[in-house]
Short mmCIF file of N, CA and C and ligand atoms in Angstrom, two decimals:
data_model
loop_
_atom_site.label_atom_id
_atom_site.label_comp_id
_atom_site.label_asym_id
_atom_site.label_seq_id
_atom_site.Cartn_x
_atom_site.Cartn_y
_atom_site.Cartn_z
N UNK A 53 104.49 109.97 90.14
CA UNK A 53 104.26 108.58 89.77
C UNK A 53 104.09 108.49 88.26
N UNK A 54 104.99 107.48 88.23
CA UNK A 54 104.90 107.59 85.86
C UNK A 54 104.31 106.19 85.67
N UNK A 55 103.04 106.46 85.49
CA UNK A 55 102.21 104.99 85.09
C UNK A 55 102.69 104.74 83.85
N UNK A 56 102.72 103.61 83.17
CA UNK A 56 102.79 102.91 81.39
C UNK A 56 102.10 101.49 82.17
N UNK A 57 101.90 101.30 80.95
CA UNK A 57 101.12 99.75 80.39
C UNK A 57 102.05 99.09 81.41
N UNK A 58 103.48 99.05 80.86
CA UNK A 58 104.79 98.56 81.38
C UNK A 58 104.20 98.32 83.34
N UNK A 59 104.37 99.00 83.54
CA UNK A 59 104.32 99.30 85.57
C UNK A 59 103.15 99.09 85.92
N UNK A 60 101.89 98.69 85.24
CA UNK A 60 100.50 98.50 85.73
C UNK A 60 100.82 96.79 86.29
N UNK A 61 100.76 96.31 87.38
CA UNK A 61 100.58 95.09 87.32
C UNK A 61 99.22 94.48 88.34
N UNK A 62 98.60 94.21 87.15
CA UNK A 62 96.83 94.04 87.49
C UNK A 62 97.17 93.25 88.17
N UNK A 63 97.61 91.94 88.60
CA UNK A 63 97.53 91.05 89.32
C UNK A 63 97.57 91.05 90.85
N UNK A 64 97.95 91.88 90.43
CA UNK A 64 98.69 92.59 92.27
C UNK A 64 97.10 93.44 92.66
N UNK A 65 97.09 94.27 91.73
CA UNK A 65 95.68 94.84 92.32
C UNK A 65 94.40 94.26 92.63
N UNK A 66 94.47 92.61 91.74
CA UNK A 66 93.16 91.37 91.76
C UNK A 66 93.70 90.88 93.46
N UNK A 67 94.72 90.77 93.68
CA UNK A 67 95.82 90.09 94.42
C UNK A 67 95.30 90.83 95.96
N UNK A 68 95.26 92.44 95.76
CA UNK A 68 94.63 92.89 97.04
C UNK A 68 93.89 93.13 97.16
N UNK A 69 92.59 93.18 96.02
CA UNK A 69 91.27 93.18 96.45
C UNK A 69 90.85 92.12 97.32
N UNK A 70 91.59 91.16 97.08
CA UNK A 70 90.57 89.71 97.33
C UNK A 70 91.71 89.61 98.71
N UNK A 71 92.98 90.20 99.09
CA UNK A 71 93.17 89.73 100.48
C UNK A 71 92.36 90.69 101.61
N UNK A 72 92.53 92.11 100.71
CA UNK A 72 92.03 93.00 101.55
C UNK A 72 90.47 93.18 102.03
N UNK A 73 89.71 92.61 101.02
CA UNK A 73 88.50 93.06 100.80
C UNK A 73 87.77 94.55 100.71
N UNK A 74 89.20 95.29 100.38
CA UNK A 74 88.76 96.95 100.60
C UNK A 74 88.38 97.38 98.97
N UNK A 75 87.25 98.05 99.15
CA UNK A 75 87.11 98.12 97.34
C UNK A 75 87.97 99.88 97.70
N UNK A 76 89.40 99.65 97.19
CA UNK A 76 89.81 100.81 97.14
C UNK A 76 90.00 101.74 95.43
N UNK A 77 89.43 101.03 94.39
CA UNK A 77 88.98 101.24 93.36
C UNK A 77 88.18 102.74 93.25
N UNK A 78 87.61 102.90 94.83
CA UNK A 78 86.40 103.56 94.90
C UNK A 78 86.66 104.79 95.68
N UNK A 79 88.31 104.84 96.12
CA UNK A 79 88.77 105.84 96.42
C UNK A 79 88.86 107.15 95.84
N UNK A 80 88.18 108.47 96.04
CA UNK A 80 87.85 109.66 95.50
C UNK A 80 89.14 110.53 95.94
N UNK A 81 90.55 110.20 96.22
CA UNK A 81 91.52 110.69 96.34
C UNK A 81 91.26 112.21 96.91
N UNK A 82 90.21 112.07 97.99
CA UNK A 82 89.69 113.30 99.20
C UNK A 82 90.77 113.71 99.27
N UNK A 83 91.81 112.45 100.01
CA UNK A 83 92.80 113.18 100.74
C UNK A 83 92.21 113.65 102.21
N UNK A 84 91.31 112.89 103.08
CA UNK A 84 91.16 113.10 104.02
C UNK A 84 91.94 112.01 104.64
N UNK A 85 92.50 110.98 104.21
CA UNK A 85 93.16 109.86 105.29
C UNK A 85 94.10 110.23 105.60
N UNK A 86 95.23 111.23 105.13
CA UNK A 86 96.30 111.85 105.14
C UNK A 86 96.49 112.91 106.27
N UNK A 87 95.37 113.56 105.77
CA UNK A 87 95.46 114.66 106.32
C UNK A 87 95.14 114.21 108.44
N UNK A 88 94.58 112.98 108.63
CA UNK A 88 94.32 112.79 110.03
C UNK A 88 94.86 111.55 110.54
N UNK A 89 96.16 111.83 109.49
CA UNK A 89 97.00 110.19 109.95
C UNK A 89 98.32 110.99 110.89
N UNK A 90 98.09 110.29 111.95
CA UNK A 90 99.09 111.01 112.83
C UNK A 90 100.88 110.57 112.54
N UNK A 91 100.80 109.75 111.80
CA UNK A 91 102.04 109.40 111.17
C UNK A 91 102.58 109.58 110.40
N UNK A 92 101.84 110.39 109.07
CA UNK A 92 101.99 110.84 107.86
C UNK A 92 103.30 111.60 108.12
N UNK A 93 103.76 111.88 109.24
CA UNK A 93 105.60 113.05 108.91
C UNK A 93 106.79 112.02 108.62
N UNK A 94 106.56 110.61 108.98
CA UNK A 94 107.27 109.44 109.46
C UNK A 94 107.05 108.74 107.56
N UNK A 95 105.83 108.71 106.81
CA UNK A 95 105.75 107.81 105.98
C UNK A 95 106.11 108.38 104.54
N UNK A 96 106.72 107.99 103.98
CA UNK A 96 107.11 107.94 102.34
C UNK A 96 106.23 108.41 101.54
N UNK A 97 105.20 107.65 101.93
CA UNK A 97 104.00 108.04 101.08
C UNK A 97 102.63 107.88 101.65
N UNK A 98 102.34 108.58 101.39
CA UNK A 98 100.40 109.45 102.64
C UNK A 98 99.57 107.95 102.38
N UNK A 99 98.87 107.59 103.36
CA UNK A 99 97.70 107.00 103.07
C UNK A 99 96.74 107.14 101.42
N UNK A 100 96.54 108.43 101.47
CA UNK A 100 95.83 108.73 100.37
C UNK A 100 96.87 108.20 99.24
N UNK A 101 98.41 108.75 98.76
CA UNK A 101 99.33 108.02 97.90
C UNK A 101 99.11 106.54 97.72
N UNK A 102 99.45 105.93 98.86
CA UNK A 102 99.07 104.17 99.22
C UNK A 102 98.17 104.13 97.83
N UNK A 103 96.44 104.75 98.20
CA UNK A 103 95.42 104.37 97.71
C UNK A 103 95.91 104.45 96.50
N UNK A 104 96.34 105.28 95.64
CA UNK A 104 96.33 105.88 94.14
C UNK A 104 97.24 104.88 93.37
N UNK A 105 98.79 104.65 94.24
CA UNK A 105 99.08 103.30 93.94
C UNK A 105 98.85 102.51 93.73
N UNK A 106 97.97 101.36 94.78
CA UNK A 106 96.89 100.97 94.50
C UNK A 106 96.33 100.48 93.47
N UNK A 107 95.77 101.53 93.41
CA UNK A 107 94.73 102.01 91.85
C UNK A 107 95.63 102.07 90.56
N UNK A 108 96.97 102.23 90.29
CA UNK A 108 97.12 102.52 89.40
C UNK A 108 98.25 100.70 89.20
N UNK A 109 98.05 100.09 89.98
CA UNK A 109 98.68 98.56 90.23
C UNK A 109 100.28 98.65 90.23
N UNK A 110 100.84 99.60 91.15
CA UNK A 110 102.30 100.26 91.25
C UNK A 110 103.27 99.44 92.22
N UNK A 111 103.11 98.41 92.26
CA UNK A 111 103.71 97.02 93.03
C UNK A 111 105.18 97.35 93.50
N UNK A 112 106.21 97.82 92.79
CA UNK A 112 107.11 98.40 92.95
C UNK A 112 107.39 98.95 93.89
N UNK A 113 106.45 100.32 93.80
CA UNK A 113 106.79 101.30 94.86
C UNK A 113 106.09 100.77 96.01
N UNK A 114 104.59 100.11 95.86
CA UNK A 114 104.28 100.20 97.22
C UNK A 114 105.08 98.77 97.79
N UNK A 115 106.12 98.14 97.71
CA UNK A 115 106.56 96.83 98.06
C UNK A 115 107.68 97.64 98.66
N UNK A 116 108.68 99.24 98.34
CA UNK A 116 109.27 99.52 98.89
C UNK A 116 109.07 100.71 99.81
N UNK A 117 108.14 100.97 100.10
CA UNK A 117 107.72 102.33 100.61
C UNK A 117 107.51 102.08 102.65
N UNK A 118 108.04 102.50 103.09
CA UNK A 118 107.89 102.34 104.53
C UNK A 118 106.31 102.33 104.97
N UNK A 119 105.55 103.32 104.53
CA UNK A 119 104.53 103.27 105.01
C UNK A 119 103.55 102.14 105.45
N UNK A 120 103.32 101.26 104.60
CA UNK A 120 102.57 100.30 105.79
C UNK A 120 103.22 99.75 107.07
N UNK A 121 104.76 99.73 107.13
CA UNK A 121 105.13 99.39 108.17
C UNK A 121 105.32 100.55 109.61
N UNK A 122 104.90 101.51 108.97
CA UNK A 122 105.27 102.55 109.92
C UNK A 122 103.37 102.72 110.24
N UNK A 123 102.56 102.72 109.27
CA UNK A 123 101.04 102.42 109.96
C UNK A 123 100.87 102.29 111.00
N UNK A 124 100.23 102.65 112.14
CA UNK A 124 100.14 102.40 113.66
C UNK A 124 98.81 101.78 113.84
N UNK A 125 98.29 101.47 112.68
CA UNK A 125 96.36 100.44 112.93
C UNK A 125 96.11 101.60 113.95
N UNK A 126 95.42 102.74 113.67
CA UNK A 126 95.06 103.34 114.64
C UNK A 126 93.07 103.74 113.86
N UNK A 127 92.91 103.62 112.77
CA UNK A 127 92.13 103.33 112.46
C UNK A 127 91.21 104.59 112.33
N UNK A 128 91.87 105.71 112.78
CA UNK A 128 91.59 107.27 112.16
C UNK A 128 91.00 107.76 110.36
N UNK A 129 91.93 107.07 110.05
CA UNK A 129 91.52 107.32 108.40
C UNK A 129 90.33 106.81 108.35
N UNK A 130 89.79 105.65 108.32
CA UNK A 130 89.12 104.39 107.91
C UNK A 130 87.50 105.19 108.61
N UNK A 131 87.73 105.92 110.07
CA UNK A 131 86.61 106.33 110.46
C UNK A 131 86.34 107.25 109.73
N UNK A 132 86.89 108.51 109.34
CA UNK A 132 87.18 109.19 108.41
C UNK A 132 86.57 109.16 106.99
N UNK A 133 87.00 108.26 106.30
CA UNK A 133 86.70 107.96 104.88
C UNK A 133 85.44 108.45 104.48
N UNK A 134 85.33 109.04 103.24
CA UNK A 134 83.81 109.39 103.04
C UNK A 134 83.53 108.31 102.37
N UNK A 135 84.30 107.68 101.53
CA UNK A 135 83.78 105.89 100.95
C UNK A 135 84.28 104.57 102.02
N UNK A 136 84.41 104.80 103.28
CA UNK A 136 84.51 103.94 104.06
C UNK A 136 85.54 102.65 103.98
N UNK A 137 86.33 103.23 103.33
CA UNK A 137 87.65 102.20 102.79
C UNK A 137 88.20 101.56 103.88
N UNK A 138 88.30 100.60 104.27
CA UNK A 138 89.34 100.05 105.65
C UNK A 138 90.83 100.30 105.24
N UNK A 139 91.25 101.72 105.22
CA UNK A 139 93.10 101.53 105.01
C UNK A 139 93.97 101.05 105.71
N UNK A 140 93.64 101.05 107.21
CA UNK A 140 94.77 100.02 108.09
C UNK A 140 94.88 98.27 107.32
N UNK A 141 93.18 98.12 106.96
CA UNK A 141 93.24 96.60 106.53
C UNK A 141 93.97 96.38 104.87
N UNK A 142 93.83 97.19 104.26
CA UNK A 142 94.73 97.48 103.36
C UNK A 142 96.41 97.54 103.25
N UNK A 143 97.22 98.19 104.62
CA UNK A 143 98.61 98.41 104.74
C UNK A 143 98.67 97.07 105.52
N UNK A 144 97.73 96.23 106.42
CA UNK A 144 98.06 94.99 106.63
C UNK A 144 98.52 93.77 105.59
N UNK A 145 97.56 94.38 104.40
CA UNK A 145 97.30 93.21 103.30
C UNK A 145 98.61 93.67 102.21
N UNK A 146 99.34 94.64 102.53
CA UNK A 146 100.40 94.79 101.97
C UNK A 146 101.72 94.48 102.59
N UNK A 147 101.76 94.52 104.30
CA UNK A 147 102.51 93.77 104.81
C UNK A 147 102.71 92.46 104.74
N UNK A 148 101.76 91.34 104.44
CA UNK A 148 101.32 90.25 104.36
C UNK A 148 102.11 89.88 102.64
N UNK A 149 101.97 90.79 101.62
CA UNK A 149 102.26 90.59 100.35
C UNK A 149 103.92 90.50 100.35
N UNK A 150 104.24 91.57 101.37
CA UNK A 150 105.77 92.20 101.54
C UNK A 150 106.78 91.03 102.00
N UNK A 151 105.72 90.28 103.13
CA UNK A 151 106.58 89.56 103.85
C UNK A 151 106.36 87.91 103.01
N UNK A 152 105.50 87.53 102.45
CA UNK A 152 105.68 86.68 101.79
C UNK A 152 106.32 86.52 100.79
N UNK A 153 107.47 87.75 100.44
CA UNK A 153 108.27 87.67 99.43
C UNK A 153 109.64 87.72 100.02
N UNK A 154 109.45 87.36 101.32
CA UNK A 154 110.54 87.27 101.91
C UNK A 154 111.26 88.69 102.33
N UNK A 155 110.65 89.88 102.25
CA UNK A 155 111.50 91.00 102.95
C UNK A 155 110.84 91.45 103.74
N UNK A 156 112.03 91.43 105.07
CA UNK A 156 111.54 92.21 106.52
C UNK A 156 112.12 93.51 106.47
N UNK A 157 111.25 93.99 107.23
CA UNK A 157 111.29 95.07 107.58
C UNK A 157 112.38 95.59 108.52
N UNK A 158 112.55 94.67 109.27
CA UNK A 158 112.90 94.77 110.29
C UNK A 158 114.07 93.39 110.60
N UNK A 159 115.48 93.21 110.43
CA UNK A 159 116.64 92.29 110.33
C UNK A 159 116.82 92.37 111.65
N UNK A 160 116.41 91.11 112.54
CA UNK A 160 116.91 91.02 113.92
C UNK A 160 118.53 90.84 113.72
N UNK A 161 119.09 90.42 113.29
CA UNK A 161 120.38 90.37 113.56
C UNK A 161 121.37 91.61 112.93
N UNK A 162 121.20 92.58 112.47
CA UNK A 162 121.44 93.44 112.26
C UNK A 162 120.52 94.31 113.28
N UNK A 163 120.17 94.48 114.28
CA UNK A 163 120.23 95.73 115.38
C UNK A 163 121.21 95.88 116.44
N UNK A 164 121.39 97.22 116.50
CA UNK A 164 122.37 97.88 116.81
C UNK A 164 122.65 96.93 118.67
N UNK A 165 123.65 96.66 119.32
CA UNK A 165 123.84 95.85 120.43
C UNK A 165 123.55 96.70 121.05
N UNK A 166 123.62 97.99 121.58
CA UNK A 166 123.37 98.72 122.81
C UNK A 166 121.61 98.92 122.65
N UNK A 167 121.27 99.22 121.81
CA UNK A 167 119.32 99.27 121.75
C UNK A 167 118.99 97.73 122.24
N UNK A 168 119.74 96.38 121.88
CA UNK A 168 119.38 95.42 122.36
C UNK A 168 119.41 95.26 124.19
N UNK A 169 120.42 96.10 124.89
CA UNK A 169 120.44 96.35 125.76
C UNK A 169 119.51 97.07 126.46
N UNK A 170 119.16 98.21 125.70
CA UNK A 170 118.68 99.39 126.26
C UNK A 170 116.52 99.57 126.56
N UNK A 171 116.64 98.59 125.37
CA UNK A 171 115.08 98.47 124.42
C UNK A 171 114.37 97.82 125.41
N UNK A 172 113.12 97.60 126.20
CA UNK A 172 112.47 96.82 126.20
C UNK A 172 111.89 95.77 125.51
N UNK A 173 112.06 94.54 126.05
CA UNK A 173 111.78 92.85 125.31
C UNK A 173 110.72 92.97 124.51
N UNK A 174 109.36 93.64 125.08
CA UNK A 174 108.02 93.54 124.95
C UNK A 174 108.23 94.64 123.17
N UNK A 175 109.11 95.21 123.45
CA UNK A 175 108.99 96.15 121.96
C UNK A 175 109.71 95.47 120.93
N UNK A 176 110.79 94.27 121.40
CA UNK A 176 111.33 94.12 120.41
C UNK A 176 110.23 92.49 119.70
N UNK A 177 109.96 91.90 120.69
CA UNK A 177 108.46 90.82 120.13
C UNK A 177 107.85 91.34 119.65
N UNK A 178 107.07 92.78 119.62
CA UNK A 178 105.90 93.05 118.90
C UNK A 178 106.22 93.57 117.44
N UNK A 179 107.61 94.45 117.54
CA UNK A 179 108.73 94.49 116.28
C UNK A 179 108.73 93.27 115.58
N UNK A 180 108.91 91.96 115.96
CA UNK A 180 109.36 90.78 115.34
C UNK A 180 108.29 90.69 114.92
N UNK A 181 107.21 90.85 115.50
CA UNK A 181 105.67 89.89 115.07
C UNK A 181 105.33 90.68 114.06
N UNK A 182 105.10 92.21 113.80
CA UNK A 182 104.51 92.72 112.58
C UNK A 182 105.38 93.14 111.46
N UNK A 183 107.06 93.33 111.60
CA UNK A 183 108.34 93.64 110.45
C UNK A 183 109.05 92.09 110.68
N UNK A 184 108.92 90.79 110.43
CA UNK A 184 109.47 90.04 109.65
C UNK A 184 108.80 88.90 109.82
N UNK A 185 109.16 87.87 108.38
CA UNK A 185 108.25 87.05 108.01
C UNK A 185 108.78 85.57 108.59
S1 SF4 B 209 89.82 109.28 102.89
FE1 SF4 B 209 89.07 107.51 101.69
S2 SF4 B 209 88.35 108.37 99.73
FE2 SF4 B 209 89.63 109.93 100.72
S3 SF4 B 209 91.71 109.59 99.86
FE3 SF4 B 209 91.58 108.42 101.77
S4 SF4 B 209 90.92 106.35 101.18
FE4 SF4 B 209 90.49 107.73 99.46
S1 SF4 B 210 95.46 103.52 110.49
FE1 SF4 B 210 97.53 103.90 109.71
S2 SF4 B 210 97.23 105.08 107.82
FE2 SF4 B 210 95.31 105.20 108.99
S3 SF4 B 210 95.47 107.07 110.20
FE3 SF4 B 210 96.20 105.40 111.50
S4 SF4 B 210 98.43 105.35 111.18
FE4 SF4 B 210 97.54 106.55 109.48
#
């Protein structure tokens, strides 16, 4: 990650304190959320990454990074935390940022026709409800 003045964009970081309410400022980059996120083989960038981003106001990357959408709210890290950070409520409050800029995650009309066949309904509603805006 190459921080400059340039790529800091504070606003974004005022922007998720106040949706998230997570003081992730206060993150000691343990590296324990990572290490007991059962998804971490699937995500771009670790929970703990997320945080440092974050912190360093990297809007960019975390606006393109799969990881909050691949997040499963399973809420492992968060019990975890030695500063008690809520990170699921955090990758929510970045989905929320993601999709109000108009990009899904997830293009219903671009999936493949035989998975539309094949998929259960109930997976593709809960798909719709948390990857697009
Ligand atoms: S477990 Fe908590 S303090 Fe440690 S890296 Fe993750 S968010 Fe930061
Ligand atoms: S809530 Fe998300 S980031 Fe945290 S451990 Fe579960 S899947 Fe990983």
């Amino acid at each position: 990650m190459l921080v400059t003045e340039r790529t800091i964009d504070r606003e974004f970081v005022e922007r998720m304190l106040e949706v998230s309410g997570q003081p992730f400022k206060q993150c000691m980059q343990c590296g324990t959320c990572s290490v007991v996120c059962p998804m971490q083989e699937s995500t771009q960038l670790t929970p703990r990454q997320v945080m440092h981003h974050l912190q360093w106001g990297q809007k960019e990357a975390l606006m393109n990074t799969n990881t909050p959408w691949i997040c499963a709210s399973c809420h492992t890290c968060e019990v975890r935390c030695p500063r008690g950070i809520d990170v699921p409520k955090l990758m929510e409050a970045l989905r929320l940022q993601i999709l109000r800029e108009n990009k899904n995650f997830v293009e219903p009309f671009q999936i493949d026709k035989e998975q539309l066949k094949e998929a259960p309904q109930l997976a593709f509603v809960s798909s719709f409800r948390k990857h697009t805006s």
